[in-house]
Short mmCIF file of C-alpha atoms in Angstrom, two decimals:
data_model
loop_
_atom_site.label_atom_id
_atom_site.label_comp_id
_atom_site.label_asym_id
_atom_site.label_seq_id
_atom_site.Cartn_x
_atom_site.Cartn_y
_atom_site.Cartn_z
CA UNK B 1 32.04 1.88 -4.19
CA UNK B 2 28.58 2.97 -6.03
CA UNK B 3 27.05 0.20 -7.46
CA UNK B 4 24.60 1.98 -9.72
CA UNK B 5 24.82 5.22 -11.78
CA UNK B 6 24.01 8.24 -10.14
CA UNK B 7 23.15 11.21 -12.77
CA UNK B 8 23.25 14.75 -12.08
CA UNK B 9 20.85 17.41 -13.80
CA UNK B 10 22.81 21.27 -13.89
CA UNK B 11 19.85 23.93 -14.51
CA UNK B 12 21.19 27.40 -14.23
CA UNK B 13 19.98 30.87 -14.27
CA UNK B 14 16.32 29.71 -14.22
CA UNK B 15 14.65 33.18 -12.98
CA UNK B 16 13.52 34.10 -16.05
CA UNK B 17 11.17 31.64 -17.17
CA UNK B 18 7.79 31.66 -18.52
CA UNK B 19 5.11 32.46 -15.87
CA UNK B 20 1.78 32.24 -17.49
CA UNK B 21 2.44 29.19 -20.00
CA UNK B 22 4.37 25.68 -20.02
CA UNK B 23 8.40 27.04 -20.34
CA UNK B 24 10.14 25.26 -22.56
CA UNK B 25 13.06 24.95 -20.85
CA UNK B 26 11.35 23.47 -17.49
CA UNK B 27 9.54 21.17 -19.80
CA UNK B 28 12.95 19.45 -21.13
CA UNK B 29 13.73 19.17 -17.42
CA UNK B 30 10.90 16.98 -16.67
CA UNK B 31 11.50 15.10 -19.97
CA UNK B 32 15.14 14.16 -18.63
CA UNK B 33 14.16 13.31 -14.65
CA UNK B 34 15.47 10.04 -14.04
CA UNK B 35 13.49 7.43 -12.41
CA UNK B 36 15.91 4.34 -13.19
CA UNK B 37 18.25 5.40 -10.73
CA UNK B 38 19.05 7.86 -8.22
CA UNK B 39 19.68 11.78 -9.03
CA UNK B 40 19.76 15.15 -8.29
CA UNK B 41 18.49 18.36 -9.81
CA UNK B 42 20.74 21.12 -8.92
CA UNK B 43 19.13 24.89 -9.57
CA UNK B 44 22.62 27.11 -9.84
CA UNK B 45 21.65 30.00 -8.76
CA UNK B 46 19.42 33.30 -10.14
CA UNK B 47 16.33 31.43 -9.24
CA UNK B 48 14.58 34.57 -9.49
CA UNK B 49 14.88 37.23 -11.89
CA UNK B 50 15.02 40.41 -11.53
CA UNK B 51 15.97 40.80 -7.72
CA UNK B 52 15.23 37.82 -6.01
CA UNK B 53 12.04 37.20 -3.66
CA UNK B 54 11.14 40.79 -2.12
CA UNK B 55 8.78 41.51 0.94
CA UNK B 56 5.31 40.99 1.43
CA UNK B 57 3.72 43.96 0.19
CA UNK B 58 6.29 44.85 -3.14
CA UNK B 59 5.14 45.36 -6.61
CA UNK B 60 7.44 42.39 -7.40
CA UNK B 61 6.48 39.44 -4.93
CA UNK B 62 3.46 37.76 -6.43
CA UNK B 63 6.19 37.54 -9.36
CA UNK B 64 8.93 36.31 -7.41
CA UNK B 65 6.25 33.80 -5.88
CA UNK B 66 5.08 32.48 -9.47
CA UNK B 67 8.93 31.62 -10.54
CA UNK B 68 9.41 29.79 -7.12
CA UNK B 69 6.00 27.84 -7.87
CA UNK B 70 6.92 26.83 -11.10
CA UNK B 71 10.42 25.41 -10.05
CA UNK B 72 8.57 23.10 -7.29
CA UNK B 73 6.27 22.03 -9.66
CA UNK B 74 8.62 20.96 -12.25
CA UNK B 75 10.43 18.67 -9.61
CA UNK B 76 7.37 18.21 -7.37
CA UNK B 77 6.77 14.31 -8.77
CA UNK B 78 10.25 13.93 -8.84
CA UNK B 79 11.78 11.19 -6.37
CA UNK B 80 15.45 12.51 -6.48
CA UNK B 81 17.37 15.01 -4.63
CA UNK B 82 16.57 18.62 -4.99
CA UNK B 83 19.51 21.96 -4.68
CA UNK B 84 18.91 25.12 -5.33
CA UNK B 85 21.80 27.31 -4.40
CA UNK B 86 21.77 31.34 -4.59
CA UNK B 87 23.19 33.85 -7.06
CA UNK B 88 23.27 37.50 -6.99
CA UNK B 89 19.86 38.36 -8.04
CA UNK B 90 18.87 35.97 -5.21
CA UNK B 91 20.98 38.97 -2.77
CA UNK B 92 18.58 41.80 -4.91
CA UNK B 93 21.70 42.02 -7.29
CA UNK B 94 24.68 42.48 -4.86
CA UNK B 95 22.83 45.46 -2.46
CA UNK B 96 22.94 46.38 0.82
CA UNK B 97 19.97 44.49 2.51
CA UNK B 98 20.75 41.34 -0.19
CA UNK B 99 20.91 38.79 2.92
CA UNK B 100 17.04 39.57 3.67
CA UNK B 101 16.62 38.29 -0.17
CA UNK B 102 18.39 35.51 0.01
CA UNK B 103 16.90 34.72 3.55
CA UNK B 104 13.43 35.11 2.40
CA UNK B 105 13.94 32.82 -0.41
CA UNK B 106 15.37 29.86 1.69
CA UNK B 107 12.18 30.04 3.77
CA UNK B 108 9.86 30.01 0.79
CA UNK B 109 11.43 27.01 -0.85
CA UNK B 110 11.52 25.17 2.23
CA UNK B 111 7.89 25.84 2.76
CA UNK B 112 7.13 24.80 -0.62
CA UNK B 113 8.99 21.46 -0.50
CA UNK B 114 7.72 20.39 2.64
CA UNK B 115 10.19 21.63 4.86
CA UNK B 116 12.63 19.67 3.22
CA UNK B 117 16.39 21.64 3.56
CA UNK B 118 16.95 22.36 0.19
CA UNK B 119 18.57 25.28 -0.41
CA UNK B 120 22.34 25.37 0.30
CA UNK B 121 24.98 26.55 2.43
CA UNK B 122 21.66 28.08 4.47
CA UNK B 123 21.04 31.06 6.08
CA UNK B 124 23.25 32.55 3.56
CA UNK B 125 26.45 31.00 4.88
CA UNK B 126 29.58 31.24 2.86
CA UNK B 127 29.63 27.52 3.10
CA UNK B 128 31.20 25.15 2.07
CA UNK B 129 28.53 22.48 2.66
CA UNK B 130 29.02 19.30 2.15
CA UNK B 131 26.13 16.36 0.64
CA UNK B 132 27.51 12.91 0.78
CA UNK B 133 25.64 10.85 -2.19
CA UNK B 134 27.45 7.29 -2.08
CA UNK B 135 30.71 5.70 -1.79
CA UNK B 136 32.24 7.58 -5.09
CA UNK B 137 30.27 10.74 -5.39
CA UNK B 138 30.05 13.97 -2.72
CA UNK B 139 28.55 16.92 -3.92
CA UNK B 140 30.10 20.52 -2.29
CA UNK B 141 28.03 23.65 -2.16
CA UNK B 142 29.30 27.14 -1.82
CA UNK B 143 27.91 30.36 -2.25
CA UNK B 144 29.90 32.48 -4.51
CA UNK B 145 28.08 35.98 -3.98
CA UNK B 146 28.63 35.97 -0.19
CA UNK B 147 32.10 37.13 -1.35
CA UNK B 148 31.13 40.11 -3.30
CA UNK B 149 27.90 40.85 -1.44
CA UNK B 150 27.61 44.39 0.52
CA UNK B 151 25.79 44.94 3.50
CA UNK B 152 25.56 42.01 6.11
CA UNK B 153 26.71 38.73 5.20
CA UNK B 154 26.61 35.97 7.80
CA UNK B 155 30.23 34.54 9.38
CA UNK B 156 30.09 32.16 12.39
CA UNK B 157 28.12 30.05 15.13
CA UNK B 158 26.36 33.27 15.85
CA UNK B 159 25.03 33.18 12.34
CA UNK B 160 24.45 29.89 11.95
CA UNK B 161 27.20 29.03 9.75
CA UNK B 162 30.53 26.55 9.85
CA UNK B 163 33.00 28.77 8.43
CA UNK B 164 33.75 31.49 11.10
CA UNK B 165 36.02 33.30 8.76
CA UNK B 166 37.56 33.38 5.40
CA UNK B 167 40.23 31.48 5.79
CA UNK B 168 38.75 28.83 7.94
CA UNK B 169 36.22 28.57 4.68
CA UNK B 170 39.19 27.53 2.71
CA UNK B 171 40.70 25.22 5.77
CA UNK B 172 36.81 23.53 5.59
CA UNK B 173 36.97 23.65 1.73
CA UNK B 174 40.67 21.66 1.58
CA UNK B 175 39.25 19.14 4.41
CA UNK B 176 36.32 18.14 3.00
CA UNK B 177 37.97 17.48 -0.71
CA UNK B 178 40.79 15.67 1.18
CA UNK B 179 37.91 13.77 2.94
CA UNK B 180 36.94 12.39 -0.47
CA UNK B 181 40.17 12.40 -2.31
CA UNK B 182 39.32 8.89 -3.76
CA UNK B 183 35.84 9.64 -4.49
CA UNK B 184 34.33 12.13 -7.45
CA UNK B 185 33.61 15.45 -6.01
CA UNK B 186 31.28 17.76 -7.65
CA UNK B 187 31.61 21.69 -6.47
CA UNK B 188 28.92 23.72 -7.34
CA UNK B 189 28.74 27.48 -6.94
CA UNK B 190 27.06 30.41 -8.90
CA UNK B 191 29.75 32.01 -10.39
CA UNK B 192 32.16 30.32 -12.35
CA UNK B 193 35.76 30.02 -12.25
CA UNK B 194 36.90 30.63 -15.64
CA UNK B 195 34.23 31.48 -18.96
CA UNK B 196 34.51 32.94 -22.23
CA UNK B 197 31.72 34.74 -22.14
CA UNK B 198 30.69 38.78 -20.97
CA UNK B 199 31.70 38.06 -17.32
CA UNK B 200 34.71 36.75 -18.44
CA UNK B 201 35.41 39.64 -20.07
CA UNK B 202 34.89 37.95 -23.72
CA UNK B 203 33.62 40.43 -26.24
CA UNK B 204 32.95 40.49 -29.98
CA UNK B 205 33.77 43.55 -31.81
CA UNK B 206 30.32 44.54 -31.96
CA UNK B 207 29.83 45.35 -27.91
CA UNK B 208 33.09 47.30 -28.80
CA UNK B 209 31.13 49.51 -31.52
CA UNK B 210 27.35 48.79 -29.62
CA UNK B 211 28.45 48.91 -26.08
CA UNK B 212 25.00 49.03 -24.94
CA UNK B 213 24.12 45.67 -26.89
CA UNK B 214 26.10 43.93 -23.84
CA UNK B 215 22.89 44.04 -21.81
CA UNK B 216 20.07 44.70 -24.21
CA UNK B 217 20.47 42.51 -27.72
CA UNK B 218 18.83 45.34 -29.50
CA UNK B 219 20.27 48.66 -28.29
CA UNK B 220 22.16 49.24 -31.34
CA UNK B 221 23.22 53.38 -30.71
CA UNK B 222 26.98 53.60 -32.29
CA UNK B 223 29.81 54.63 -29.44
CA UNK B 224 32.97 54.03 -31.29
CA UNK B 225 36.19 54.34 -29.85
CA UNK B 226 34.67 55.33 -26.57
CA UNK B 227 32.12 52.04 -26.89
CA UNK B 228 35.41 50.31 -25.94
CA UNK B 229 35.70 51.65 -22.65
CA UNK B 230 33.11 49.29 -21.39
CA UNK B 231 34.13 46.35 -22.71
CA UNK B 232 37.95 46.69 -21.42
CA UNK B 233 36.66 48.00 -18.18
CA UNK B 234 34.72 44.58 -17.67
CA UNK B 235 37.74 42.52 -18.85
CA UNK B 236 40.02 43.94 -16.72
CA UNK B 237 38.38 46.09 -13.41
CA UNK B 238 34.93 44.80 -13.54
CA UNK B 239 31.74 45.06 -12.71
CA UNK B 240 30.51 43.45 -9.34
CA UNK B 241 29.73 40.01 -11.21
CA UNK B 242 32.78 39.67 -13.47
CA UNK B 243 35.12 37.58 -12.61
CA UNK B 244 37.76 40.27 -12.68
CA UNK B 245 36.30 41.89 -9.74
CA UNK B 246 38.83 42.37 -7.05
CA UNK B 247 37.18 40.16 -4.81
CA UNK B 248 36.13 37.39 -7.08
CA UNK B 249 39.64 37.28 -8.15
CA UNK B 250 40.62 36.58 -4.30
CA UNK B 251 38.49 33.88 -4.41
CA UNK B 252 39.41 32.11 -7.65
CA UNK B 253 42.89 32.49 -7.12
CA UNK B 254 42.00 30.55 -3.69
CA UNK B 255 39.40 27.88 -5.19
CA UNK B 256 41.84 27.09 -8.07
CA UNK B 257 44.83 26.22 -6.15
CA UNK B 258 42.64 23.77 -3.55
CA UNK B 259 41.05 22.36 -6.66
CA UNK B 260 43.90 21.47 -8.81
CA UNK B 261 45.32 19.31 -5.33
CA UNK B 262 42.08 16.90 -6.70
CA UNK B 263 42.48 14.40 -9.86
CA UNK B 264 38.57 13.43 -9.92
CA UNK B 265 36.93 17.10 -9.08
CA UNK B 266 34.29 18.79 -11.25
CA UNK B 267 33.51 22.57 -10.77
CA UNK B 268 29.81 23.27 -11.83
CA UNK B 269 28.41 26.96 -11.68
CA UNK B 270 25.63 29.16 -13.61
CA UNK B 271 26.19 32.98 -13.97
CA UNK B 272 26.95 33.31 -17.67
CA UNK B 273 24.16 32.29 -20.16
CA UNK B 274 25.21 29.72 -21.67
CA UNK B 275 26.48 26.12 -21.72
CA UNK B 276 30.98 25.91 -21.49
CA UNK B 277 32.79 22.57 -20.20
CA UNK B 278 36.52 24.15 -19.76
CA UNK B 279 39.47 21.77 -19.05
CA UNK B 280 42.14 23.11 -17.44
CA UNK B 281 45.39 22.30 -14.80
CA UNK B 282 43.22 18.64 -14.50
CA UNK B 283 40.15 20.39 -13.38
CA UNK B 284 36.74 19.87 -15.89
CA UNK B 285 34.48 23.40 -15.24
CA UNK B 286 30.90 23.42 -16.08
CA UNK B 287 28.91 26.58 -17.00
CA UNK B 288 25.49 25.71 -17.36
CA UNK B 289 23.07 29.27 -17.13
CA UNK B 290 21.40 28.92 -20.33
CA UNK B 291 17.86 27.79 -18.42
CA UNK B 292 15.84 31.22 -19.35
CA UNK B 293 18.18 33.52 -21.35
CA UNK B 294 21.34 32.54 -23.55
CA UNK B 295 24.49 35.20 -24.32
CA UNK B 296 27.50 35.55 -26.63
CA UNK B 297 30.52 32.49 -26.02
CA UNK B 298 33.23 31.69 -27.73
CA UNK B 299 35.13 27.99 -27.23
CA UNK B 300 38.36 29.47 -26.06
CA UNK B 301 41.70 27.32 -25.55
CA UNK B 302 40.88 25.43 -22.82
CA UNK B 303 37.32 24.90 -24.20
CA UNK B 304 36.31 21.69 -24.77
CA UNK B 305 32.71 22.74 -26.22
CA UNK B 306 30.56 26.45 -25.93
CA UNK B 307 26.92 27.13 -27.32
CA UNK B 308 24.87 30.64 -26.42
CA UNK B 309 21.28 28.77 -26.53
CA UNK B 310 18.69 27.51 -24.18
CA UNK B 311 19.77 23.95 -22.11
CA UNK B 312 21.27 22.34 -19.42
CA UNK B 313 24.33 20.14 -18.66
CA UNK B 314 23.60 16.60 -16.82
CA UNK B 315 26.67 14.15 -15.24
CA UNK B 316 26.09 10.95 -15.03
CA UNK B 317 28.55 9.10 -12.29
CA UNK B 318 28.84 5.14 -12.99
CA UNK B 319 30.50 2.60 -10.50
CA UNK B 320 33.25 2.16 -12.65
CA UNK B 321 34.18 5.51 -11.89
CA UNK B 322 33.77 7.11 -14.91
CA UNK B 323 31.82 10.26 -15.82
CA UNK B 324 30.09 11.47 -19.00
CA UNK B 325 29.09 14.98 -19.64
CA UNK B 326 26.09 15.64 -21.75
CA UNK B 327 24.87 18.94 -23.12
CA UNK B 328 20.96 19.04 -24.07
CA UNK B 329 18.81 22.27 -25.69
CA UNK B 330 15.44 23.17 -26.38
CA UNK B 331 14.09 21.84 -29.45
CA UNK B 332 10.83 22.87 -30.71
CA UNK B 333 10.44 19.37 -33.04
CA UNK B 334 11.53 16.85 -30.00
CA UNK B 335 9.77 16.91 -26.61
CA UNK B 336 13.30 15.02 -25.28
CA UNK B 337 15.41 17.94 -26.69
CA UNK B 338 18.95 17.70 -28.77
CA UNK B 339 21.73 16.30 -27.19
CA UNK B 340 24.41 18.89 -28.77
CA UNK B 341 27.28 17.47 -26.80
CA UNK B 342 28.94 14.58 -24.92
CA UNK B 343 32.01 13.98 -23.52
CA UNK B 344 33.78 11.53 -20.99
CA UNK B 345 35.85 13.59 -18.30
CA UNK B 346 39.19 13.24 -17.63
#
């Protein structure tokens, strides 16, 4: 068994932040690096807004560059363990040459941290990837958008990666958590499993009447009636990155029922913009994508807490087993933040 704590830092959505001054948000990271005990920062994916790391050459790169920069040297004094794991704007949003993105990315990172391996499942792998910490904490990674993604995504020894098909990503999945069925097991991904937010097709009446306020705050030109199309058509078709896409649904449908065989397992992931901690069939899910933009979110019934503002969820594991979730935002009066929420998990 772990005989100290080991505390986990959950910054998601990150690919917007400031370029050309301190960001706020990376400077509440720094304020909340642990050097007591060990840790882990784990970036959730959308490291880089808008479409990941592009070529040499592209309008975009020196851009893409500067976001990667400022992520390294947030962490770069930092003794712990460093993720970052990919999202769709990592895969240039979902299109056709995505994996050269994503690919391009990896390679940066690990050049900027030494070489170090840390960005996970590599070379764009479906995963699942498994991080041993100590005796009563492994940490899973998976990559969410290889599911969804068009154009090549890599499958097998030839590519470099342990799952050499679906299913045998769900047979690696269930092994691994059965592995560590008496140990906490943290699986983190980029998109989440359930969320009351926009990509869980969670609407107020206004993106009903403003349909166009769903991706621009502002865009306030009336649609009524016909402003609901949207809206319902996200809820219950969806876009690529809802989770009511046909293929996403394949895949939660598939990660639920191996999760709910697991009494201690935690489910982290970014996507939405936002902070959630959902409880549901004995499973505690963490949204935590509120690091550079923060969106509409209702509690919901299985909600144990929701805020649409800037933050960042951290676990802390103790040897006794237990785990408390804490929920900490940008404030402008307190270098250290506000704790908004904290909660032992089941």
């Amino acid at each position: 068994m772990a005989n100290t704590v080991f505390e986990v830092i959950l910054v998601g959505d990150s690919g917007n932040i400031a370029r050309y001054r301190p960001d706020p948000l990376m400077e509440l990271l720094k304020q909340h690096l642990p050097n007591a005990h060990p840790s882990a920062v784990i970036f959730l994916g959308d490291n880089v807004y808008p479409n990941g790391l592009p070529e040499k050459g592209d309008r975009l790169r020196a851009d893409a560059e500067l976001v990667l920069q400022k992520h390294h040297e947030a962490v770069k004094n930092y003794a712990g363990k460093v993720i970052f794991i990919s999202g769709n704007h990592d895969w240039n949003k979902g299109k056709d040459d995505g994996f050269d993105y994503v690919i391009r990315q990896e390679k940066y990172l690990e050049k900027l941290f030494g070489g170090e391996n840390v960005y996970l499942p590599s070379n764009g792998c479906p995963g699942p990837k498994e991080v041993p910490v100590n005796d009563g904490l492994t940490i899973i990674a998976i990559n969410t958008q290889w599911w969804i993604q068009r154009g090549f995504r890599p499958i097998g020894a030839k590519d470099g990666c342990s799952a050499g098909s679906e299913q045998e990503f769900y047979a690696l999945l269930q092994e691994m958590i059965d592995r560590n069925i008496n140990k906490k097991v943290l699986v983190v991904g980029h998109y989440p499993i359930y969320s009351y937010s926009l990509h869980g097709g969670k609407f107020k009446f206004k993106h009903h009447l403003f349909p166009l306020t769903i991706y621009k705050k502002k865009a306030f030109m009336p649609l009524p009636f016909v402003g609901s199309l949207l809206p319902l058509y996200r809820k219950y078709i969806g876009a690529p990155e809802d989770l009511s896409n046909l293929r996403f649904r394949e895949l939660r449908k598939n990660l639920k029922a191996i999760f709910g065989k697991h009494p201690n397992l935690i489910y982290a992931a970014g996507h939405e913009h936002n902070l959630q901690h959902i409880f549901k069939n004995q499973v505690d899910y963490i949204v935590s994508g509120a690091a550079s933009k923060s969106t509409y979110v209702r509690k919901g019934k299985y909600g144990k807490f929701a805020l649409a503002a800037k933050g960042f969820f951290k676990l802390r594991f103790s040897p006794d087993q237990k785990t408390v979730v804490e929920a900490w935002i940008v404030d402008e009066s307190n270098a250290q933040g506000k704790m908004v929420y904290q909660a032992e998990l089941h």
